[in-house]
PDB file of C-alpha atoms in Angstrom:
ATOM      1  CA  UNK D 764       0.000   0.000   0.000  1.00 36.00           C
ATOM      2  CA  UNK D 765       2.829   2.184   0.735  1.00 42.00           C
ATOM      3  CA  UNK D 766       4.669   1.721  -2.427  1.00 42.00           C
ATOM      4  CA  UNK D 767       1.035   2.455  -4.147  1.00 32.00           C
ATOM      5  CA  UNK D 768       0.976   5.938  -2.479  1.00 34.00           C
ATOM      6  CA  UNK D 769       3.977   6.893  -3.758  1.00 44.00           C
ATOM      7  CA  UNK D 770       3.506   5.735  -7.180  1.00 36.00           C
ATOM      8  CA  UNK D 771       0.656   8.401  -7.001  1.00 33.00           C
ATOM      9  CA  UNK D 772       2.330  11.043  -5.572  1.00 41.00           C
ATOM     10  CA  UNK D 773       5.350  10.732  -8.551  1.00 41.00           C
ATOM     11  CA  UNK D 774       2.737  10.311 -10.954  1.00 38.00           C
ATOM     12  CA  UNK D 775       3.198  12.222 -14.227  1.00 39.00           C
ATOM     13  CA  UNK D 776       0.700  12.928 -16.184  1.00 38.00           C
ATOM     14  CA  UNK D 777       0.831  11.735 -20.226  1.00 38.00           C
ATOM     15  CA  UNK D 778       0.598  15.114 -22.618  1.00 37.00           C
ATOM     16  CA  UNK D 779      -2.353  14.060 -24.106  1.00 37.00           C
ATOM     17  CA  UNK D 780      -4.383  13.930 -21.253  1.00 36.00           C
ATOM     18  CA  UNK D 781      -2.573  17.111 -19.816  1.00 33.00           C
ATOM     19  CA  UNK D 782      -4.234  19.877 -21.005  1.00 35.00           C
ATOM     20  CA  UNK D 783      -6.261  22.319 -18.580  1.00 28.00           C
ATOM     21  CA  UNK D 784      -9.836  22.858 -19.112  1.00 26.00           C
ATOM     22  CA  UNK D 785     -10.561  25.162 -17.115  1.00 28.00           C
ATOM     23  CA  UNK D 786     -12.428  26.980 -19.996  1.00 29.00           C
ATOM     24  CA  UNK D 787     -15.099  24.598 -20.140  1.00 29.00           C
ATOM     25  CA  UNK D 788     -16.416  24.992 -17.193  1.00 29.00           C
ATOM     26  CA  UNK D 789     -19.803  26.707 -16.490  1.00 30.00           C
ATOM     27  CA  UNK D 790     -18.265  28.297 -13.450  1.00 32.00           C
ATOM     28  CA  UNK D 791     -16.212  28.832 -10.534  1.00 36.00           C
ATOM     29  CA  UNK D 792     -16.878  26.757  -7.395  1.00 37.00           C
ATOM     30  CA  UNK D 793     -17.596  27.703  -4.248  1.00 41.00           C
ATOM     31  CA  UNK D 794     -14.277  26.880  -1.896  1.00 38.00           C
ATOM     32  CA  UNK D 795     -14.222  25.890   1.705  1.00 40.00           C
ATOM     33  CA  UNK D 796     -11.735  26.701   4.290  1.00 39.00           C
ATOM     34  CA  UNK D 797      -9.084  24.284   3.083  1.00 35.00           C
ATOM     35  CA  UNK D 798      -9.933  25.636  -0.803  1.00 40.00           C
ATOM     36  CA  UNK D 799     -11.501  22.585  -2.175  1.00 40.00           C
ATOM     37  CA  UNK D 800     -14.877  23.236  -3.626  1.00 41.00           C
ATOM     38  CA  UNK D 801     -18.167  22.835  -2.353  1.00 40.00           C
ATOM     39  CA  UNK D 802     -20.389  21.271  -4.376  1.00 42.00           C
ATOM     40  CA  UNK D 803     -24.063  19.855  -3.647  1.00 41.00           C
ATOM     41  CA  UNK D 804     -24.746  17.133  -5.681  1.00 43.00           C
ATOM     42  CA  UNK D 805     -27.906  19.362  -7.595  1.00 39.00           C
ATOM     43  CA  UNK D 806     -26.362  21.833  -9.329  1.00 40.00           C
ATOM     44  CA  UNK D 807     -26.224  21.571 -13.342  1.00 41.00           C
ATOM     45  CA  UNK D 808     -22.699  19.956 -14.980  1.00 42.00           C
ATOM     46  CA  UNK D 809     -20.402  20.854 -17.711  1.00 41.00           C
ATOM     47  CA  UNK D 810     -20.789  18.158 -20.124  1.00 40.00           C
ATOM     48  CA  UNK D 811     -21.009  18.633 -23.371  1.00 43.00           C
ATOM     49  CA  UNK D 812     -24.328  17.921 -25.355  1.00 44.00           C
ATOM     50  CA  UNK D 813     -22.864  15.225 -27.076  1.00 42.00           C
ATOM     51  CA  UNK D 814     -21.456  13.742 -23.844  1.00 44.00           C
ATOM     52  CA  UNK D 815     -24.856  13.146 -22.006  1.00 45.00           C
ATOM     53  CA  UNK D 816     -25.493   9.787 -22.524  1.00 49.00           C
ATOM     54  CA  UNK D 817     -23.529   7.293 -20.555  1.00 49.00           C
ATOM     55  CA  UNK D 818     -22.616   5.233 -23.545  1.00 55.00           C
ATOM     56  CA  UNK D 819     -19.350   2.567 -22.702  1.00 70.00           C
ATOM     57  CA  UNK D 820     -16.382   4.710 -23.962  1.00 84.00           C
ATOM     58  CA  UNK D 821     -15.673   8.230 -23.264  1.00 91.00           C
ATOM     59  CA  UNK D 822     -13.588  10.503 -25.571  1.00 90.00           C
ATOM     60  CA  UNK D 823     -10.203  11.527 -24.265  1.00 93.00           C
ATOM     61  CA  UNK D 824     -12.201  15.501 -23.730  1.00 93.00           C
ATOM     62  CA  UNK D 825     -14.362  13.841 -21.550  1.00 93.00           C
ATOM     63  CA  UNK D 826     -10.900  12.275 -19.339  1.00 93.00           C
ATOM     64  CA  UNK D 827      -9.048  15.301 -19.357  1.00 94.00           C
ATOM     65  CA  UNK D 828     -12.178  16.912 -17.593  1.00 94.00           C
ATOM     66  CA  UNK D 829     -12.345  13.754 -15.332  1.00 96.00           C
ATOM     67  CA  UNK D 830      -9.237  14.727 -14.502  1.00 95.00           C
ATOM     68  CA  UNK D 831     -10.009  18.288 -13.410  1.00 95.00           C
ATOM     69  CA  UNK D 832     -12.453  17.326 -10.379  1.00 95.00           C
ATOM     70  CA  UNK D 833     -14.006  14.843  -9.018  1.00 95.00           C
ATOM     71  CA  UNK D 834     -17.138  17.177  -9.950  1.00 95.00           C
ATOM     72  CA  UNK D 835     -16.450  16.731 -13.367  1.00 95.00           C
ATOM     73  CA  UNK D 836     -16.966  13.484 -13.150  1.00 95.00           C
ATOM     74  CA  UNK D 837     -20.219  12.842 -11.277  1.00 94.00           C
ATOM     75  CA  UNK D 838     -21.803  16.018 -13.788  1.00 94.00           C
ATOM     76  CA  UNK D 839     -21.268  13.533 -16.721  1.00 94.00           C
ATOM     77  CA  UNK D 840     -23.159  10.863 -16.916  1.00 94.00           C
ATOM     78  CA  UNK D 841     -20.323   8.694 -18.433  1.00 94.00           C
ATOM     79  CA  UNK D 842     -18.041   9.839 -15.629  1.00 94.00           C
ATOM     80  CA  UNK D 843     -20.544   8.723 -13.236  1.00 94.00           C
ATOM     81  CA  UNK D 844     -21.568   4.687 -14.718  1.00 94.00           C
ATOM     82  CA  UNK D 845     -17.411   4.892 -14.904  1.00 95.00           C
ATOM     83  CA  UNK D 846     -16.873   6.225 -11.566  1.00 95.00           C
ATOM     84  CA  UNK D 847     -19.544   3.805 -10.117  1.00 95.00           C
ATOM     85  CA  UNK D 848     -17.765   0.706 -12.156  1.00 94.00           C
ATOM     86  CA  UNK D 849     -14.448   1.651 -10.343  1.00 95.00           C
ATOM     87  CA  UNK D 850     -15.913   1.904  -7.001  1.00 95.00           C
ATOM     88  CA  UNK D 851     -17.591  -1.127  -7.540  1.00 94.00           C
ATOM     89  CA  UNK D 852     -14.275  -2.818  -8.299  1.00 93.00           C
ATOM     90  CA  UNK D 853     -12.803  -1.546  -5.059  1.00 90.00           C
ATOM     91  CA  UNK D 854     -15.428  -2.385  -2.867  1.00 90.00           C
ATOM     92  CA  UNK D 855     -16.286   0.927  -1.755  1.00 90.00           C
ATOM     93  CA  UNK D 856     -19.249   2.198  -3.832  1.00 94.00           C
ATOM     94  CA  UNK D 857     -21.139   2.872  -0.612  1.00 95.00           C
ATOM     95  CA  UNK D 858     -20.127   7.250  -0.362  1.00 94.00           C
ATOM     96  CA  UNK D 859     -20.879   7.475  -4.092  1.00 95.00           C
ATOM     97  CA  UNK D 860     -24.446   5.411  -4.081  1.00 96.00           C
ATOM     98  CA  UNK D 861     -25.137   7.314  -0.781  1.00 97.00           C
ATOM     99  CA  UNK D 862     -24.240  10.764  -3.018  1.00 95.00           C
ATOM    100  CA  UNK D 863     -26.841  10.063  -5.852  1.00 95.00           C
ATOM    101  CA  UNK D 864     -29.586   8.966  -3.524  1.00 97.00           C
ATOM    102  CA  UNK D 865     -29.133  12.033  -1.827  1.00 96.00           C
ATOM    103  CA  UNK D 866     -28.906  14.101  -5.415  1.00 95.00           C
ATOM    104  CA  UNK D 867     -32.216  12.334  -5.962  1.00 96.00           C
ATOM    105  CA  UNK D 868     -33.770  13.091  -2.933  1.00 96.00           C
ATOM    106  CA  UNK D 869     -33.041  16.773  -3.505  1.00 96.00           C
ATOM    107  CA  UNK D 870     -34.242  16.828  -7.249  1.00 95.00           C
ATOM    108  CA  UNK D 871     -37.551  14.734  -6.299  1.00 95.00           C
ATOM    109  CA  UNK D 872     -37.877  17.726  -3.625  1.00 94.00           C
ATOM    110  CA  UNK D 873     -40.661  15.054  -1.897  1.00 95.00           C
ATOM    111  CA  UNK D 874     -43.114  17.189   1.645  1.00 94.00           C
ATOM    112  CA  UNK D 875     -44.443  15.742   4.378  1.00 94.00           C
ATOM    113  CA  UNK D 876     -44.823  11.921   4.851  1.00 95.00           C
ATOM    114  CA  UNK D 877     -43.297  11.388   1.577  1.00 96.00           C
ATOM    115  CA  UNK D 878     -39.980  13.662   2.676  1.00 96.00           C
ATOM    116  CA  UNK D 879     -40.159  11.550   5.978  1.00 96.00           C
ATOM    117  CA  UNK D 880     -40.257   8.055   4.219  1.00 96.00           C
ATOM    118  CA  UNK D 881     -37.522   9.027   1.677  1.00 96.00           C
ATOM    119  CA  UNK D 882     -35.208  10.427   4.089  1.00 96.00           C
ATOM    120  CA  UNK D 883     -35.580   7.214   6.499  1.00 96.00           C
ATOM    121  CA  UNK D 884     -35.103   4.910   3.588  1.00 96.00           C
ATOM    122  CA  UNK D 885     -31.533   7.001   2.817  1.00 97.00           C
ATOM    123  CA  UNK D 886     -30.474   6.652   6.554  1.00 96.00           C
ATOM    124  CA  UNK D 887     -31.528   3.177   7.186  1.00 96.00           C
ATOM    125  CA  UNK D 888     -29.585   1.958   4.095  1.00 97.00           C
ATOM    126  CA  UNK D 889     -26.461   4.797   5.194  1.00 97.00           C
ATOM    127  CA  UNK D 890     -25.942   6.364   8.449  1.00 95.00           C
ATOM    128  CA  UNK D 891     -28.046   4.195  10.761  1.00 93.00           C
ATOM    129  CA  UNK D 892     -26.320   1.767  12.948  1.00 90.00           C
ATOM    130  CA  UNK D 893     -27.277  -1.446  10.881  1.00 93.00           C
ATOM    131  CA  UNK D 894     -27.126   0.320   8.074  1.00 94.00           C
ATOM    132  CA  UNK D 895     -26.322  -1.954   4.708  1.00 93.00           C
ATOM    133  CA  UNK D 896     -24.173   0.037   3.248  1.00 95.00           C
ATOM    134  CA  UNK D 897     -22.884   2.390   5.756  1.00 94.00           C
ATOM    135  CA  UNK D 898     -20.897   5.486   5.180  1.00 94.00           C
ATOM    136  CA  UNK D 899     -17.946   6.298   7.274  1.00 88.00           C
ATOM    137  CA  UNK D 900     -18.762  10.106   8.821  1.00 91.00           C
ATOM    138  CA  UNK D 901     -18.210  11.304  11.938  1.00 89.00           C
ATOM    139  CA  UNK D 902     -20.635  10.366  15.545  1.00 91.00           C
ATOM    140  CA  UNK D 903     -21.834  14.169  15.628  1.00 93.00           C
ATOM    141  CA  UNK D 904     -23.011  14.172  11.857  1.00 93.00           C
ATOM    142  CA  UNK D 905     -24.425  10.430  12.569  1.00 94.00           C
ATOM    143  CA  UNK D 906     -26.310  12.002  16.235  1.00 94.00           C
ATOM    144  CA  UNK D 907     -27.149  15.346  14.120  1.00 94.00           C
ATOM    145  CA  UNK D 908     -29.250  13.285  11.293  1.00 95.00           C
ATOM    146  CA  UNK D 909     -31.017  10.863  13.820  1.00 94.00           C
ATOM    147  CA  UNK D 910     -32.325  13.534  15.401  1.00 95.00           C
ATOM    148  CA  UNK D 911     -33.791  15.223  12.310  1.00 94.00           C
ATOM    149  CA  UNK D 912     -35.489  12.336  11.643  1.00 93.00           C
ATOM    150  CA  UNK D 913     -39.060  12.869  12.956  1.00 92.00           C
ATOM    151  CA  UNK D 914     -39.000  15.918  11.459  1.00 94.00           C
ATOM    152  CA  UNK D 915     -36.809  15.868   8.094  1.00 96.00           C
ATOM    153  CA  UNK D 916     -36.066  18.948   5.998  1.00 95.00           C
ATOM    154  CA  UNK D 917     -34.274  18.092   2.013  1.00 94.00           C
ATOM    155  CA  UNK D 918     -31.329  19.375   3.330  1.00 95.00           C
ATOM    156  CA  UNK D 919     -30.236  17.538   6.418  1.00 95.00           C
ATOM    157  CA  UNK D 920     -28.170  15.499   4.926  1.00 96.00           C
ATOM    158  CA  UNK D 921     -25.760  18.086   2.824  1.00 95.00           C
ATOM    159  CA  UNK D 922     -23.424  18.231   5.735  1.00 95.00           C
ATOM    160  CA  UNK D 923     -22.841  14.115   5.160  1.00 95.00           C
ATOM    161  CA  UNK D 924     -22.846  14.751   1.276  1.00 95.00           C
ATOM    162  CA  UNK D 925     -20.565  17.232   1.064  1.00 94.00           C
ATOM    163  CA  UNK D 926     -17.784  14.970   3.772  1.00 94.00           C
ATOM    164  CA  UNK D 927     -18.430  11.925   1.591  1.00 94.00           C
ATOM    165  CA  UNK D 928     -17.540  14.424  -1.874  1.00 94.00           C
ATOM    166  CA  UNK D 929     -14.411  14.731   0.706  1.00 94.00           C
ATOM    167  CA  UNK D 930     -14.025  11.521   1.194  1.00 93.00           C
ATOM    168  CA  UNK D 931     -13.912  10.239  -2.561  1.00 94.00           C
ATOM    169  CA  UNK D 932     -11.940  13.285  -3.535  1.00 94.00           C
ATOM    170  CA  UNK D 933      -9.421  11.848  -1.344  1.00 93.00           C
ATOM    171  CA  UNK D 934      -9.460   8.337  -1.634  1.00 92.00           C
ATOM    172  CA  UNK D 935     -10.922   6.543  -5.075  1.00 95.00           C
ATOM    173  CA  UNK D 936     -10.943   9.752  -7.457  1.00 96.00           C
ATOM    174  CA  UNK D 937      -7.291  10.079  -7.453  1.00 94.00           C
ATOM    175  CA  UNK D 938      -6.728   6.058  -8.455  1.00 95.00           C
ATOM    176  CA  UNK D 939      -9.749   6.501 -10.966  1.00 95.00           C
ATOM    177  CA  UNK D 940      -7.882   9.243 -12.358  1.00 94.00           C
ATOM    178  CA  UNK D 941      -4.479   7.306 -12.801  1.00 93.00           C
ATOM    179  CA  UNK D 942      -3.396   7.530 -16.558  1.00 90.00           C
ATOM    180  CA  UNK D 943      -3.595   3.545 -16.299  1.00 91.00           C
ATOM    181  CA  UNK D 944      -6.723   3.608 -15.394  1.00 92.00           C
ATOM    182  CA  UNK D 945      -8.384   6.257 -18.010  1.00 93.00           C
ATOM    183  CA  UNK D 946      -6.373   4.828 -20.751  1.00 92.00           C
ATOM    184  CA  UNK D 947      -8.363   1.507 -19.691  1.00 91.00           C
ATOM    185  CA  UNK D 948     -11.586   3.732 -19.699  1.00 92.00           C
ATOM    186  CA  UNK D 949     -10.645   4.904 -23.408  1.00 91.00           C
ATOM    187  CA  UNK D 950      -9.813   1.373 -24.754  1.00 87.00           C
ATOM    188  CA  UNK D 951     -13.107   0.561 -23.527  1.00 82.00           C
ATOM    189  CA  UNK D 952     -11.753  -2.055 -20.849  1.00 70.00           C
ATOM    190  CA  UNK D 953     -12.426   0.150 -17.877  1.00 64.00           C
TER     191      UNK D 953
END
């Protein structure tokens, strides 16, 4: 494991998959204290029109965005059925399917005893103690959730979402942005 996290941070990236795009994005993020962005799952992506469909390969445009943020991957809808494959692989899809079900939530926008179902089915399956597919965050986020429960609101879980964003921006997005691994992606074996 140790030699792996080196390999990563010596890592050079291959010229064709270099280039910035910083011009293709829609706009500047919101940054928190430590000047990563902050993102909420809801907001509209930067893909391309031609890049909505989640077909099996990307084009190497669509990588080199990849490679920009971990944003630019979960706004295209390639990145994401990629991003999901590769978490799948490593056993760990749990933050990202935890993510979308949240993004879901949000863009249903469900009241009352619909809101209340919803939002126990996402912490039964997440946060609470026999959860299935539980998501590593913090006791006080865990305690802060349960007791929101009676009485939900569509945001009460954006505090999780944005530490599991954290989480994957740390951990799986930097391997799933290895040049190995997109040049896998592009020969369509990834």
């Amino acid at each position: 494991m140790k030699k792996f996290r080196e390999s990563l941070k010596r890592r050079k990236t291959k010229p064709h998959l270099r280039e910035s795009v910083a011009n293709n994005c829609t706009s500047e993020p919101e940054v928190d204290g430590m000047g990563g962005p902050i993102w909420d799952g809801v907001s509209k992506g930067n893909a391309a029109k031609n890049d909505k469909k989640p077909g099996k390969k990307p084009n190497v445009e669509q990588c080199r965005r990849w490679q920009e943020s971990l944003e630019n991957v979960l706004h295209d809808p390639k990145g994401e059925a990629h991003f999901l494959r590769f978490l799948k692989k490593e056993f760990c899809s749990e933050n990202f399917e935890f993510w979308k079900d949240v993004k879901q939530l949000k863009k249903k926008k469900p009241e009352g005893e619909k809101l209340k179902k919803d939002v126990k089915i996402i912490y039964d399956e997440y946060i609470g103690d026999s959860a299935s597919k539980q998501i590593n965050v913090n006791g006080k986020l865990k305690v802060a959730i349960r007791d929101t429960i009676d009485e939900p609101y569509i945001e009460m879980f954006d505090d999780a979402q944005k530490f599991v964003i954290q989480l994957m921006r740390d951990g799986p997005y930097r391997r799933f942005i290895d040049e190995d691994n997109l040049q896998e992606i592009l020969k369509g074996h990834g």
